[in-house]
Coordinates of C-alpha atoms in Angstrom, one line a residue:
X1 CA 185.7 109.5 91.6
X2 CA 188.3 110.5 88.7
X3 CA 186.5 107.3 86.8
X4 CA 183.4 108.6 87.3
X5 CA 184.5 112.5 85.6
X6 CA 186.3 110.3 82.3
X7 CA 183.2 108.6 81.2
X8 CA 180.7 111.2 82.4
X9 CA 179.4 113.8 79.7
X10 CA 179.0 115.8 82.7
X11 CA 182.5 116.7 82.5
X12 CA 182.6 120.2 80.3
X13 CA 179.3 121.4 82.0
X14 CA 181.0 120.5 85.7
X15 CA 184.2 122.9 84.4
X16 CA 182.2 125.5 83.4
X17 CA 180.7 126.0 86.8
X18 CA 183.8 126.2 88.0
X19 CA 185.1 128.0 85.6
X20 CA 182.3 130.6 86.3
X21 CA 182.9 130.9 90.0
X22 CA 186.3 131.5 89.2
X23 CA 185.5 134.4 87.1
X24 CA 183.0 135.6 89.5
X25 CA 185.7 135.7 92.5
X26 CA 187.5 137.4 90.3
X27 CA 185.2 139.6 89.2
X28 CA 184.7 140.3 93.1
X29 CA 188.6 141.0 94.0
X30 CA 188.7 143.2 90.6
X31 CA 185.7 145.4 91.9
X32 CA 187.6 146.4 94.9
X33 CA 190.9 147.3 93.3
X34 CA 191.7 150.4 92.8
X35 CA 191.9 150.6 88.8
X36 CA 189.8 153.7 87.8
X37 CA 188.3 152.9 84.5
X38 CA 189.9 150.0 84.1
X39 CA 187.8 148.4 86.5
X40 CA 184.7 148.7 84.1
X41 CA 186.8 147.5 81.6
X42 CA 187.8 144.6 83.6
X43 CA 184.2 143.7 84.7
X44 CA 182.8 143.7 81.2
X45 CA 185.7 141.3 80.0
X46 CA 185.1 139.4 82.5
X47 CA 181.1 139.3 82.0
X48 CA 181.9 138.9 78.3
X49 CA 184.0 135.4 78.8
X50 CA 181.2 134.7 81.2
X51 CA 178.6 134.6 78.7
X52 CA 180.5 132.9 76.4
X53 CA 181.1 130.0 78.6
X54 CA 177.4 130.0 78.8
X55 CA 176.6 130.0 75.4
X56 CA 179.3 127.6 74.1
X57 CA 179.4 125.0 76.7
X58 CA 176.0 125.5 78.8
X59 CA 174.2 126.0 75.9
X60 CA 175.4 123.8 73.5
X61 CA 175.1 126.4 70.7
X62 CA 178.5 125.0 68.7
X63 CA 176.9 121.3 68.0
X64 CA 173.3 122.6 68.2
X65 CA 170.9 122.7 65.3
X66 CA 169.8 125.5 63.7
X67 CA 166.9 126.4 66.1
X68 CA 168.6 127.0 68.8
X69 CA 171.2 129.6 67.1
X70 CA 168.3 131.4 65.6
X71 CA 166.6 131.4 69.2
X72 CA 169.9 133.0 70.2
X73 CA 170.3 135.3 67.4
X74 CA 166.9 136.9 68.1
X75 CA 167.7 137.7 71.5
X76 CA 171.2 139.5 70.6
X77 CA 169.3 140.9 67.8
X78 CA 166.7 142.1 70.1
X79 CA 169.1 143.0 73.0
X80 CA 170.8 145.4 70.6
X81 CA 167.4 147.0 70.0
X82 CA 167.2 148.0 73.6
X83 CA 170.3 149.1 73.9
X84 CA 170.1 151.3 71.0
X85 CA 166.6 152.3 72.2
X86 CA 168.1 153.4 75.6
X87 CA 171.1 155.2 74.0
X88 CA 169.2 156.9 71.8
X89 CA 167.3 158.5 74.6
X90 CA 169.9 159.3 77.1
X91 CA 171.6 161.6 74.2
X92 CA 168.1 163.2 73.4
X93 CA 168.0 164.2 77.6

């Protein structure tokens, strides 16, 4: 079996599933620990590394052509349109 993981390419994306579900127990114990707003704080590091290990390993953005990064720069660019969108009318309310 440890054969198998040295020659297989299947090793980073099989650690990053794990490495997800470890993040998303944790995510799960922090949520019921009394922290006050440090458990927001906690949840959205958490998320943050999350979606890194998405984008960097999952996706393959670091060795990926140029289409792909532009595919994910639209969506953060459009992402931060919504969210300024939605700010913008909870302080008009």
């Amino acid at each position: 079996m440890r054969a198998l993981f040295r020659k297989s390419a299947l090793l980073p994306e099989v650690a990053a599933w794990v490495g997800l579900l470890v993040l998303m127990v944790v995510s799960l114990v922090s949520s019921y620990v009394p922290l006050g707003l440090g458990n927001g704080i906690a949840n959205l590091a958490i998320a943050g590394v999350q979606m890194l290990v998405v984008v960097f390993v999952l996706m393959h953005l670091k060795e990926g052509g140029a289409l792909p990064r532009l595919a994910a720069a639209a969506g953060a660019f459009w992402l931060a349109i919504f969210f300024t969108l939605t700010f913008s009318d909870f302080l008009t309310r």
